[in-house]
Amino acid sequence: MQSTAFIVFYSAASSCPEPVGLRRTLAAAGHEVIEETAFTGAGRSGARWEVAGTVRQLRALVNPLDAQLARSEDPAVRGTAIAVVPAELVRAKKLLLVMDVDSTLIKQEVIELLAAHAGREAEVAAVTESAMRGELDFAASLHARVATLAGLDAAVIDAVRARLELSDGAAELIAAFKAAGHHVAVVSGGFAQILDPLAAELGLDFARANDLVIAEGKLTGAVNGTVVDRAFKEVMLRTWAKELGISMEHTIAAGDGANDLDMVGAAGLGVAFNAKPLLRDAADARIDLPRLDIIANLVGI
């Protein structure tokens, strides 16, 4: 049986132009385009091609073209991307999507919102940025940032929760996956006190984050238990997939920073969402537009 994979390309344009040289490059290497399907959505348009060939073969051809698009300074192609998606993901009856939370599921960084109440937002934001670029050990940086919250009234948790904004397309993405019978989970280096109510509201299957220590109605500046770092995020991806009886080939992981590297690398499809360079270079697909529901377009939902 002939191996096939899907090549997906999209842009912010209302009518997505076919990437220059893509069809010619495929034909020159002997890869036939079997079927073409166009798609549109809020803030983007694109197409999904089923192409004869293996994922490895097609990525060897497509990734250099995608890298050129990523480096382009032409505003007409800004945000345009090409990705190769395994056929088994597009055809799977049951998928598991696991997402990071801060700057992925939501637009903000929760630790910075909390730190603002302590007058330490700029200091904490600088540490967060460095950690997401992979320049600092995440666990050590988390402990240092949480320490700045010591003494805050626990009521700030409700105040911060009220300020959360879902990323554009996040609700639509979750609804589409759930309607198709798939599973959605989130794993965060943030805090369970913020995340758990949001996860319940969105109807997510699983959620895991760090646990802030609260004593006598005040934040102590510490967290309970194991820190949710990059290694722990991969552990949760694998744990949830096993619990659901889903193979790792049928998982998708999306994030924006170095703390997401391990789960993005382990998933059947790893997605970098408006990500730091370290993750963008490692991911199977990149989204450089503000719409999180492009993930649904990638896998044909």
PDB file of C-alpha atoms in Angstrom:
ATOM      1  CA  MET A   1       0.000   0.000   0.000  1.00  0.00           C
ATOM      2  CA  GLN A   2       1.303   3.426  -0.961  1.00  0.00           C
ATOM      3  CA  SER A   3       2.475   5.631   1.930  1.00  0.00           C
ATOM      4  CA  THR A   4       0.935   9.077   2.078  1.00  0.00           C
ATOM      5  CA  ALA A   5       1.108  12.122   4.314  1.00  0.00           C
ATOM      6  CA  PHE A   6      -0.595  15.490   4.311  1.00  0.00           C
ATOM      7  CA  ILE A   7       1.064  18.776   3.436  1.00  0.00           C
ATOM      8  CA  VAL A   8      -0.810  21.687   4.986  1.00  0.00           C
ATOM      9  CA  PHE A   9      -0.118  25.319   4.145  1.00  0.00           C
ATOM     10  CA  TYR A  10      -1.903  28.441   5.291  1.00  0.00           C
ATOM     11  CA  SER A  11      -1.562  32.206   5.608  1.00  0.00           C
ATOM     12  CA  ALA A  12      -3.414  35.212   6.952  1.00  0.00           C
ATOM     13  CA  ALA A  13      -4.520  36.107   3.426  1.00  0.00           C
ATOM     14  CA  SER A  14      -8.203  35.750   2.566  1.00  0.00           C
ATOM     15  CA  SER A  15      -7.145  33.521  -0.326  1.00  0.00           C
ATOM     16  CA  CYS A  16      -3.980  31.593   0.455  1.00  0.00           C
ATOM     17  CA  PRO A  17      -1.552  31.445  -2.486  1.00  0.00           C
ATOM     18  CA  GLU A  18       0.213  28.147  -3.096  1.00  0.00           C
ATOM     19  CA  PRO A  19       3.755  28.457  -1.720  1.00  0.00           C
ATOM     20  CA  VAL A  20       6.186  29.245  -4.498  1.00  0.00           C
ATOM     21  CA  GLY A  21       7.993  26.155  -5.707  1.00  0.00           C
ATOM     22  CA  LEU A  22       6.074  23.644  -3.570  1.00  0.00           C
ATOM     23  CA  ARG A  23       4.346  21.705  -6.350  1.00  0.00           C
ATOM     24  CA  ARG A  24       7.471  21.816  -8.537  1.00  0.00           C
ATOM     25  CA  THR A  25       9.661  20.550  -5.689  1.00  0.00           C
ATOM     26  CA  LEU A  26       7.299  17.646  -4.996  1.00  0.00           C
ATOM     27  CA  ALA A  27       7.012  16.677  -8.649  1.00  0.00           C
ATOM     28  CA  ALA A  28      10.780  16.783  -9.190  1.00  0.00           C
ATOM     29  CA  ALA A  29      11.225  14.306  -6.328  1.00  0.00           C
ATOM     30  CA  GLY A  30       8.510  12.000  -7.688  1.00  0.00           C
ATOM     31  CA  HIS A  31       5.808  12.778  -5.123  1.00  0.00           C
ATOM     32  CA  GLU A  32       2.287  12.846  -6.554  1.00  0.00           C
ATOM     33  CA  VAL A  33      -0.397  15.128  -5.139  1.00  0.00           C
ATOM     34  CA  ILE A  34      -3.348  12.763  -4.747  1.00  0.00           C
ATOM     35  CA  GLU A  35      -6.016  15.094  -3.396  1.00  0.00           C
ATOM     36  CA  GLU A  36      -6.318  18.794  -2.575  1.00  0.00           C
ATOM     37  CA  THR A  37      -8.722  20.315  -0.045  1.00  0.00           C
ATOM     38  CA  ALA A  38      -8.993  24.046   0.607  1.00  0.00           C
ATOM     39  CA  PHE A  39     -10.030  25.467   3.967  1.00  0.00           C
ATOM     40  CA  THR A  40     -10.853  28.875   5.390  1.00  0.00           C
ATOM     41  CA  GLY A  41     -11.413  30.211   8.882  1.00  0.00           C
ATOM     42  CA  ALA A  42     -11.190  33.339  10.961  1.00  0.00           C
ATOM     43  CA  GLY A  43      -7.913  35.061  10.150  1.00  0.00           C
ATOM     44  CA  ARG A  44      -6.555  32.503   7.713  1.00  0.00           C
ATOM     45  CA  SER A  45      -7.037  30.370   4.616  1.00  0.00           C
ATOM     46  CA  GLY A  46      -5.087  27.457   3.290  1.00  0.00           C
ATOM     47  CA  ALA A  47      -5.092  23.987   1.798  1.00  0.00           C
ATOM     48  CA  ARG A  48      -4.365  20.410   2.744  1.00  0.00           C
ATOM     49  CA  TRP A  49      -2.795  18.114   0.149  1.00  0.00           C
ATOM     50  CA  GLU A  50      -2.590  14.362   0.443  1.00  0.00           C
ATOM     51  CA  VAL A  51       0.743  13.445  -1.107  1.00  0.00           C
ATOM     52  CA  ALA A  52       2.400  10.121  -1.939  1.00  0.00           C
ATOM     53  CA  GLY A  53       5.480   9.609   0.235  1.00  0.00           C
ATOM     54  CA  THR A  54       6.548   9.169   3.831  1.00  0.00           C
ATOM     55  CA  VAL A  55       6.573  11.894   6.465  1.00  0.00           C
ATOM     56  CA  ARG A  56      10.377  11.756   6.549  1.00  0.00           C
ATOM     57  CA  GLN A  57      10.678  12.152   2.779  1.00  0.00           C
ATOM     58  CA  LEU A  58       8.200  15.003   2.575  1.00  0.00           C
ATOM     59  CA  ARG A  59       9.623  16.920   5.529  1.00  0.00           C
ATOM     60  CA  ALA A  60      13.050  16.788   3.911  1.00  0.00           C
ATOM     61  CA  LEU A  61      11.533  18.658   0.966  1.00  0.00           C
ATOM     62  CA  VAL A  62       9.042  20.921   2.738  1.00  0.00           C
ATOM     63  CA  ASN A  63      10.977  22.060   5.804  1.00  0.00           C
ATOM     64  CA  PRO A  64      13.518  24.134   3.819  1.00  0.00           C
ATOM     65  CA  LEU A  65      10.641  25.898   2.049  1.00  0.00           C
ATOM     66  CA  ASP A  66       8.933  26.564   5.373  1.00  0.00           C
ATOM     67  CA  ALA A  67      12.182  27.935   6.807  1.00  0.00           C
ATOM     68  CA  GLN A  68      12.369  30.400   3.911  1.00  0.00           C
ATOM     69  CA  LEU A  69       8.825  31.563   4.649  1.00  0.00           C
ATOM     70  CA  ALA A  70       9.634  31.956   8.337  1.00  0.00           C
ATOM     71  CA  ARG A  71      12.630  34.176   7.529  1.00  0.00           C
ATOM     72  CA  SER A  72      10.832  36.290   4.942  1.00  0.00           C
ATOM     73  CA  GLU A  73      10.373  39.984   5.666  1.00  0.00           C
ATOM     74  CA  ASP A  74       7.736  40.292   2.940  1.00  0.00           C
ATOM     75  CA  PRO A  75       4.504  41.381   4.683  1.00  0.00           C
ATOM     76  CA  ALA A  76       2.527  39.501   2.034  1.00  0.00           C
ATOM     77  CA  VAL A  77       3.772  36.151   3.329  1.00  0.00           C
ATOM     78  CA  ARG A  78       4.114  36.987   7.026  1.00  0.00           C
ATOM     79  CA  GLY A  79       2.592  34.191   9.085  1.00  0.00           C
ATOM     80  CA  THR A  80       2.525  31.793   6.127  1.00  0.00           C
ATOM     81  CA  ALA A  81       3.627  28.261   6.994  1.00  0.00           C
ATOM     82  CA  ILE A  82       3.884  24.771   5.522  1.00  0.00           C
ATOM     83  CA  ALA A  83       3.791  21.592   7.595  1.00  0.00           C
ATOM     84  CA  VAL A  84       3.796  17.857   6.956  1.00  0.00           C
ATOM     85  CA  VAL A  85       1.208  15.985   9.022  1.00  0.00           C
ATOM     86  CA  PRO A  86       1.186  12.177   9.320  1.00  0.00           C
ATOM     87  CA  ALA A  87      -1.791  10.595   7.572  1.00  0.00           C
ATOM     88  CA  GLU A  88      -2.584   8.485  10.644  1.00  0.00           C
ATOM     89  CA  LEU A  89      -3.262  11.682  12.617  1.00  0.00           C
ATOM     90  CA  VAL A  90      -5.699  13.018  10.049  1.00  0.00           C
ATOM     91  CA  ARG A  91      -7.492   9.661   9.859  1.00  0.00           C
ATOM     92  CA  ALA A  92      -7.416   8.758  13.556  1.00  0.00           C
ATOM     93  CA  LYS A  93     -10.777   8.109  15.225  1.00  0.00           C
ATOM     94  CA  LYS A  94      -9.469   9.316  18.572  1.00  0.00           C
ATOM     95  CA  LEU A  95      -6.820  11.978  19.195  1.00  0.00           C
ATOM     96  CA  LEU A  96      -5.352  13.564  22.305  1.00  0.00           C
ATOM     97  CA  LEU A  97      -4.422  17.240  22.155  1.00  0.00           C
ATOM     98  CA  VAL A  98      -2.302  18.515  25.049  1.00  0.00           C
ATOM     99  CA  MET A  99      -1.606  22.238  25.289  1.00  0.00           C
ATOM    100  CA  ASP A 100       0.500  24.529  27.380  1.00  0.00           C
ATOM    101  CA  VAL A 101      -1.521  27.255  29.085  1.00  0.00           C
ATOM    102  CA  ASP A 102       0.297  30.589  29.518  1.00  0.00           C
ATOM    103  CA  SER A 103       0.773  32.292  26.116  1.00  0.00           C
ATOM    104  CA  THR A 104      -0.845  29.289  24.430  1.00  0.00           C
ATOM    105  CA  LEU A 105      -4.333  28.485  25.730  1.00  0.00           C
ATOM    106  CA  ILE A 106      -4.479  31.966  27.252  1.00  0.00           C
ATOM    107  CA  LYS A 107      -2.905  35.234  26.140  1.00  0.00           C
ATOM    108  CA  GLN A 108      -1.218  36.095  29.436  1.00  0.00           C
ATOM    109  CA  GLU A 109       1.467  34.749  31.763  1.00  0.00           C
ATOM    110  CA  VAL A 110      -0.307  34.094  35.068  1.00  0.00           C
ATOM    111  CA  ILE A 111       2.819  34.476  37.207  1.00  0.00           C
ATOM    112  CA  GLU A 112       3.203  38.011  35.868  1.00  0.00           C
ATOM    113  CA  LEU A 113      -0.418  38.867  36.662  1.00  0.00           C
ATOM    114  CA  LEU A 114       0.124  37.652  40.212  1.00  0.00           C
ATOM    115  CA  ALA A 115       3.455  39.466  40.512  1.00  0.00           C
ATOM    116  CA  ALA A 116       1.784  42.728  39.497  1.00  0.00           C
ATOM    117  CA  HIS A 117      -0.109  42.607  42.805  1.00  0.00           C
ATOM    118  CA  ALA A 118       3.245  42.475  44.589  1.00  0.00           C
ATOM    119  CA  GLY A 119       4.746  45.286  42.503  1.00  0.00           C
ATOM    120  CA  ARG A 120       7.239  42.863  40.958  1.00  0.00           C
ATOM    121  CA  GLU A 121       5.759  42.349  37.468  1.00  0.00           C
ATOM    122  CA  ALA A 122       8.701  43.694  35.427  1.00  0.00           C
ATOM    123  CA  GLU A 123      11.231  41.677  37.404  1.00  0.00           C
ATOM    124  CA  VAL A 124       9.217  38.465  37.107  1.00  0.00           C
ATOM    125  CA  ALA A 125       8.470  39.038  33.405  1.00  0.00           C
ATOM    126  CA  ALA A 126      12.194  39.264  32.641  1.00  0.00           C
ATOM    127  CA  VAL A 127      12.828  35.938  34.385  1.00  0.00           C
ATOM    128  CA  THR A 128       9.865  34.303  32.623  1.00  0.00           C
ATOM    129  CA  GLU A 129      11.114  35.468  29.221  1.00  0.00           C
ATOM    130  CA  SER A 130      14.574  34.083  29.896  1.00  0.00           C
ATOM    131  CA  ALA A 131      13.182  30.758  31.109  1.00  0.00           C
ATOM    132  CA  MET A 132      10.978  30.397  28.024  1.00  0.00           C
ATOM    133  CA  ARG A 133      14.021  30.977  25.811  1.00  0.00           C
ATOM    134  CA  GLY A 134      15.689  28.067  27.604  1.00  0.00           C
ATOM    135  CA  GLU A 135      18.344  30.216  29.268  1.00  0.00           C
ATOM    136  CA  LEU A 136      17.394  29.260  32.841  1.00  0.00           C
ATOM    137  CA  ASP A 137      16.476  26.050  34.617  1.00  0.00           C
ATOM    138  CA  PHE A 138      12.688  26.182  34.753  1.00  0.00           C
ATOM    139  CA  ALA A 139      12.222  24.743  38.245  1.00  0.00           C
ATOM    140  CA  ALA A 140      14.776  27.124  39.764  1.00  0.00           C
ATOM    141  CA  SER A 141      13.262  30.079  37.929  1.00  0.00           C
ATOM    142  CA  LEU A 142       9.762  29.115  39.076  1.00  0.00           C
ATOM    143  CA  HIS A 143      10.795  28.936  42.728  1.00  0.00           C
ATOM    144  CA  ALA A 144      12.479  32.344  42.423  1.00  0.00           C
ATOM    145  CA  ARG A 145       9.422  33.925  40.807  1.00  0.00           C
ATOM    146  CA  VAL A 146       6.936  32.380  43.231  1.00  0.00           C
ATOM    147  CA  ALA A 147       9.021  33.644  46.154  1.00  0.00           C
ATOM    148  CA  THR A 148       8.146  37.198  45.075  1.00  0.00           C
ATOM    149  CA  LEU A 149       4.485  36.423  45.836  1.00  0.00           C
ATOM    150  CA  ALA A 150       5.034  35.711  49.528  1.00  0.00           C
ATOM    151  CA  GLY A 151       2.569  37.551  51.713  1.00  0.00           C
ATOM    152  CA  LEU A 152      -0.030  38.279  49.038  1.00  0.00           C
ATOM    153  CA  ASP A 153      -3.616  37.784  50.086  1.00  0.00           C
ATOM    154  CA  ALA A 154      -5.053  34.619  48.515  1.00  0.00           C
ATOM    155  CA  ALA A 155      -7.887  36.754  47.121  1.00  0.00           C
ATOM    156  CA  VAL A 156      -5.514  37.817  44.330  1.00  0.00           C
ATOM    157  CA  ILE A 157      -6.091  34.391  42.796  1.00  0.00           C
ATOM    158  CA  ASP A 158      -9.731  35.260  42.075  1.00  0.00           C
ATOM    159  CA  ALA A 159      -8.712  38.694  40.785  1.00  0.00           C
ATOM    160  CA  VAL A 160      -6.212  37.163  38.368  1.00  0.00           C
ATOM    161  CA  ARG A 161      -8.605  34.446  37.251  1.00  0.00           C
ATOM    162  CA  ALA A 162     -11.131  37.132  36.302  1.00  0.00           C
ATOM    163  CA  ARG A 163      -8.561  38.771  34.004  1.00  0.00           C
ATOM    164  CA  LEU A 164      -7.715  35.675  31.960  1.00  0.00           C
ATOM    165  CA  GLU A 165      -8.246  35.901  28.197  1.00  0.00           C
ATOM    166  CA  LEU A 166      -8.382  32.813  26.037  1.00  0.00           C
ATOM    167  CA  SER A 167      -6.207  32.935  22.937  1.00  0.00           C
ATOM    168  CA  ASP A 168      -8.117  33.649  19.751  1.00  0.00           C
ATOM    169  CA  GLY A 169      -9.602  30.407  18.488  1.00  0.00           C
ATOM    170  CA  ALA A 170      -8.963  28.465  21.713  1.00  0.00           C
ATOM    171  CA  ALA A 171     -12.634  27.882  22.542  1.00  0.00           C
ATOM    172  CA  GLU A 172     -13.373  26.987  18.919  1.00  0.00           C
ATOM    173  CA  LEU A 173     -10.461  24.532  18.833  1.00  0.00           C
ATOM    174  CA  ILE A 174     -11.575  22.740  21.985  1.00  0.00           C
ATOM    175  CA  ALA A 175     -15.189  22.591  20.815  1.00  0.00           C
ATOM    176  CA  ALA A 176     -14.162  21.167  17.430  1.00  0.00           C
ATOM    177  CA  PHE A 177     -11.984  18.458  18.979  1.00  0.00           C
ATOM    178  CA  LYS A 178     -14.644  17.478  21.515  1.00  0.00           C
ATOM    179  CA  ALA A 179     -17.419  17.434  18.901  1.00  0.00           C
ATOM    180  CA  ALA A 180     -15.313  15.064  16.788  1.00  0.00           C
ATOM    181  CA  GLY A 181     -14.921  12.670  19.724  1.00  0.00           C
ATOM    182  CA  HIS A 182     -11.330  13.595  20.577  1.00  0.00           C
ATOM    183  CA  HIS A 183      -9.730  14.492  23.909  1.00  0.00           C
ATOM    184  CA  VAL A 184      -8.169  17.768  25.076  1.00  0.00           C
ATOM    185  CA  ALA A 185      -5.905  18.368  28.080  1.00  0.00           C
ATOM    186  CA  VAL A 186      -3.661  21.117  29.399  1.00  0.00           C
ATOM    187  CA  VAL A 187      -0.432  20.965  31.371  1.00  0.00           C
ATOM    188  CA  SER A 188       1.058  24.119  32.796  1.00  0.00           C
ATOM    189  CA  GLY A 189       4.038  25.494  34.618  1.00  0.00           C
ATOM    190  CA  GLY A 190       1.467  27.861  36.135  1.00  0.00           C
ATOM    191  CA  PHE A 191      -0.868  27.185  39.021  1.00  0.00           C
ATOM    192  CA  ALA A 192      -3.712  24.776  39.687  1.00  0.00           C
ATOM    193  CA  GLN A 193      -5.657  27.358  41.681  1.00  0.00           C
ATOM    194  CA  ILE A 194      -5.963  29.376  38.468  1.00  0.00           C
ATOM    195  CA  LEU A 195      -6.130  26.552  35.920  1.00  0.00           C
ATOM    196  CA  ASP A 196      -8.517  24.018  37.444  1.00  0.00           C
ATOM    197  CA  PRO A 197     -11.659  26.228  37.335  1.00  0.00           C
ATOM    198  CA  LEU A 198     -10.839  27.259  33.759  1.00  0.00           C
ATOM    199  CA  ALA A 199     -10.324  23.630  32.688  1.00  0.00           C
ATOM    200  CA  ALA A 200     -13.654  22.660  34.218  1.00  0.00           C
ATOM    201  CA  GLU A 201     -15.385  25.555  32.467  1.00  0.00           C
ATOM    202  CA  LEU A 202     -13.934  24.480  29.105  1.00  0.00           C
ATOM    203  CA  GLY A 203     -14.803  20.818  29.638  1.00  0.00           C
ATOM    204  CA  LEU A 204     -11.225  19.593  29.337  1.00  0.00           C
ATOM    205  CA  ASP A 205     -10.415  15.950  29.998  1.00  0.00           C
ATOM    206  CA  PHE A 206      -7.316  16.579  32.108  1.00  0.00           C
ATOM    207  CA  ALA A 207      -5.424  19.498  33.632  1.00  0.00           C
ATOM    208  CA  ARG A 208      -2.208  19.625  35.638  1.00  0.00           C
ATOM    209  CA  ALA A 209      -0.280  22.591  37.062  1.00  0.00           C
ATOM    210  CA  ASN A 210       1.763  23.582  40.091  1.00  0.00           C
ATOM    211  CA  ASP A 211       0.086  23.927  43.489  1.00  0.00           C
ATOM    212  CA  LEU A 212       0.601  27.215  45.317  1.00  0.00           C
ATOM    213  CA  VAL A 213       1.066  26.924  49.068  1.00  0.00           C
ATOM    214  CA  ILE A 214      -1.493  29.011  50.970  1.00  0.00           C
ATOM    215  CA  ALA A 215      -1.417  29.425  54.739  1.00  0.00           C
ATOM    216  CA  GLU A 216      -3.748  31.576  56.847  1.00  0.00           C
ATOM    217  CA  GLY A 217      -5.179  33.154  53.692  1.00  0.00           C
ATOM    218  CA  LYS A 218      -1.796  34.249  52.336  1.00  0.00           C
ATOM    219  CA  LEU A 219       0.510  32.979  49.603  1.00  0.00           C
ATOM    220  CA  THR A 220       3.688  31.659  51.244  1.00  0.00           C
ATOM    221  CA  GLY A 221       5.929  32.052  48.196  1.00  0.00           C
ATOM    222  CA  ALA A 222       6.279  28.289  47.731  1.00  0.00           C
ATOM    223  CA  VAL A 223       4.733  25.456  45.698  1.00  0.00           C
ATOM    224  CA  ASN A 224       3.807  21.941  46.796  1.00  0.00           C
ATOM    225  CA  GLY A 225       5.253  18.815  45.222  1.00  0.00           C
ATOM    226  CA  THR A 226       7.051  18.245  41.947  1.00  0.00           C
ATOM    227  CA  VAL A 227       7.413  21.275  39.687  1.00  0.00           C
ATOM    228  CA  VAL A 228       5.695  20.949  36.318  1.00  0.00           C
ATOM    229  CA  ASP A 229       8.764  21.388  34.110  1.00  0.00           C
ATOM    230  CA  ARG A 230       9.518  20.226  30.571  1.00  0.00           C
ATOM    231  CA  ALA A 231      10.217  16.604  31.604  1.00  0.00           C
ATOM    232  CA  PHE A 232       7.036  16.441  33.696  1.00  0.00           C
ATOM    233  CA  LYS A 233       4.957  17.776  30.807  1.00  0.00           C
ATOM    234  CA  GLU A 234       6.082  14.870  28.628  1.00  0.00           C
ATOM    235  CA  VAL A 235       5.289  12.461  31.461  1.00  0.00           C
ATOM    236  CA  MET A 236       1.737  13.798  31.616  1.00  0.00           C
ATOM    237  CA  LEU A 237       1.297  13.557  27.842  1.00  0.00           C
ATOM    238  CA  ARG A 238       2.343   9.901  27.932  1.00  0.00           C
ATOM    239  CA  THR A 239       0.315   9.162  31.077  1.00  0.00           C
ATOM    240  CA  TRP A 240      -2.909  10.610  29.692  1.00  0.00           C
ATOM    241  CA  ALA A 241      -2.443   8.917  26.305  1.00  0.00           C
ATOM    242  CA  LYS A 242      -1.974   5.543  28.033  1.00  0.00           C
ATOM    243  CA  GLU A 243      -4.992   6.110  30.272  1.00  0.00           C
ATOM    244  CA  LEU A 244      -7.144   6.861  27.225  1.00  0.00           C
ATOM    245  CA  GLY A 245      -5.733   3.981  25.173  1.00  0.00           C
ATOM    246  CA  ILE A 246      -4.355   6.376  22.551  1.00  0.00           C
ATOM    247  CA  SER A 247      -1.028   5.679  20.867  1.00  0.00           C
ATOM    248  CA  MET A 248       1.607   8.409  20.973  1.00  0.00           C
ATOM    249  CA  GLU A 249       1.361   8.604  17.176  1.00  0.00           C
ATOM    250  CA  HIS A 250      -2.162   9.947  17.681  1.00  0.00           C
ATOM    251  CA  THR A 251      -1.197  12.746  20.073  1.00  0.00           C
ATOM    252  CA  ILE A 252      -0.676  16.456  19.429  1.00  0.00           C
ATOM    253  CA  ALA A 253       1.210  18.790  21.752  1.00  0.00           C
ATOM    254  CA  ALA A 254       1.273  22.578  21.450  1.00  0.00           C
ATOM    255  CA  GLY A 255       3.227  25.213  23.350  1.00  0.00           C
ATOM    256  CA  ASP A 256       5.293  28.363  23.065  1.00  0.00           C
ATOM    257  CA  GLY A 257       8.516  27.984  25.048  1.00  0.00           C
ATOM    258  CA  ALA A 258      11.449  25.839  26.103  1.00  0.00           C
ATOM    259  CA  ASN A 259       9.369  24.256  28.870  1.00  0.00           C
ATOM    260  CA  ASP A 260       7.291  22.584  26.130  1.00  0.00           C
ATOM    261  CA  LEU A 261      10.189  21.056  24.203  1.00  0.00           C
ATOM    262  CA  ASP A 262       9.933  17.513  25.545  1.00  0.00           C
ATOM    263  CA  MET A 263       6.201  17.037  25.047  1.00  0.00           C
ATOM    264  CA  VAL A 264       6.282  18.699  21.619  1.00  0.00           C
ATOM    265  CA  GLY A 265       9.104  16.367  20.614  1.00  0.00           C
ATOM    266  CA  ALA A 266       7.333  13.261  21.940  1.00  0.00           C
ATOM    267  CA  ALA A 267       3.921  13.866  20.349  1.00  0.00           C
ATOM    268  CA  GLY A 268       2.795  12.548  16.998  1.00  0.00           C
ATOM    269  CA  LEU A 269       2.571  16.197  15.928  1.00  0.00           C
ATOM    270  CA  GLY A 270       4.401  18.919  17.825  1.00  0.00           C
ATOM    271  CA  VAL A 271       3.142  22.473  17.289  1.00  0.00           C
ATOM    272  CA  ALA A 272       4.963  25.729  18.119  1.00  0.00           C
ATOM    273  CA  PHE A 273       2.402  28.474  18.743  1.00  0.00           C
ATOM    274  CA  ASN A 274       3.915  31.959  18.289  1.00  0.00           C
ATOM    275  CA  ALA A 275       6.873  30.368  19.987  1.00  0.00           C
ATOM    276  CA  LYS A 276      10.401  31.203  21.039  1.00  0.00           C
ATOM    277  CA  PRO A 277      13.051  30.197  18.439  1.00  0.00           C
ATOM    278  CA  LEU A 278      14.195  27.121  20.377  1.00  0.00           C
ATOM    279  CA  LEU A 279      10.745  25.538  20.195  1.00  0.00           C
ATOM    280  CA  ARG A 280       9.957  26.765  16.683  1.00  0.00           C
ATOM    281  CA  ASP A 281      13.070  25.044  15.379  1.00  0.00           C
ATOM    282  CA  ALA A 282      12.201  21.761  17.114  1.00  0.00           C
ATOM    283  CA  ALA A 283       8.477  21.539  16.323  1.00  0.00           C
ATOM    284  CA  ASP A 284       6.863  19.682  13.421  1.00  0.00           C
ATOM    285  CA  ALA A 285       4.612  22.648  12.643  1.00  0.00           C
ATOM    286  CA  ARG A 286       4.618  26.318  13.513  1.00  0.00           C
ATOM    287  CA  ILE A 287       1.750  28.755  13.892  1.00  0.00           C
ATOM    288  CA  ASP A 288       2.857  32.375  13.647  1.00  0.00           C
ATOM    289  CA  LEU A 289      -0.676  33.765  13.514  1.00  0.00           C
ATOM    290  CA  PRO A 290      -2.828  34.520  16.588  1.00  0.00           C
ATOM    291  CA  ARG A 291      -5.406  31.787  15.873  1.00  0.00           C
ATOM    292  CA  LEU A 292      -4.987  28.646  17.978  1.00  0.00           C
ATOM    293  CA  ASP A 293      -7.695  26.804  16.039  1.00  0.00           C
ATOM    294  CA  ILE A 294      -5.320  26.456  13.085  1.00  0.00           C
ATOM    295  CA  ILE A 295      -4.362  23.231  14.895  1.00  0.00           C
ATOM    296  CA  ALA A 296      -7.750  21.847  13.825  1.00  0.00           C
ATOM    297  CA  ASN A 297      -6.936  22.700  10.194  1.00  0.00           C
ATOM    298  CA  LEU A 298      -3.622  20.872  10.468  1.00  0.00           C
ATOM    299  CA  VAL A 299      -5.311  17.571  11.329  1.00  0.00           C
ATOM    300  CA  GLY A 300      -8.417  17.991   9.211  1.00  0.00           C
ATOM    301  CA  ILE A 301     -11.027  18.666  11.905  1.00  0.00           C
TER     302      ILE A 301
END
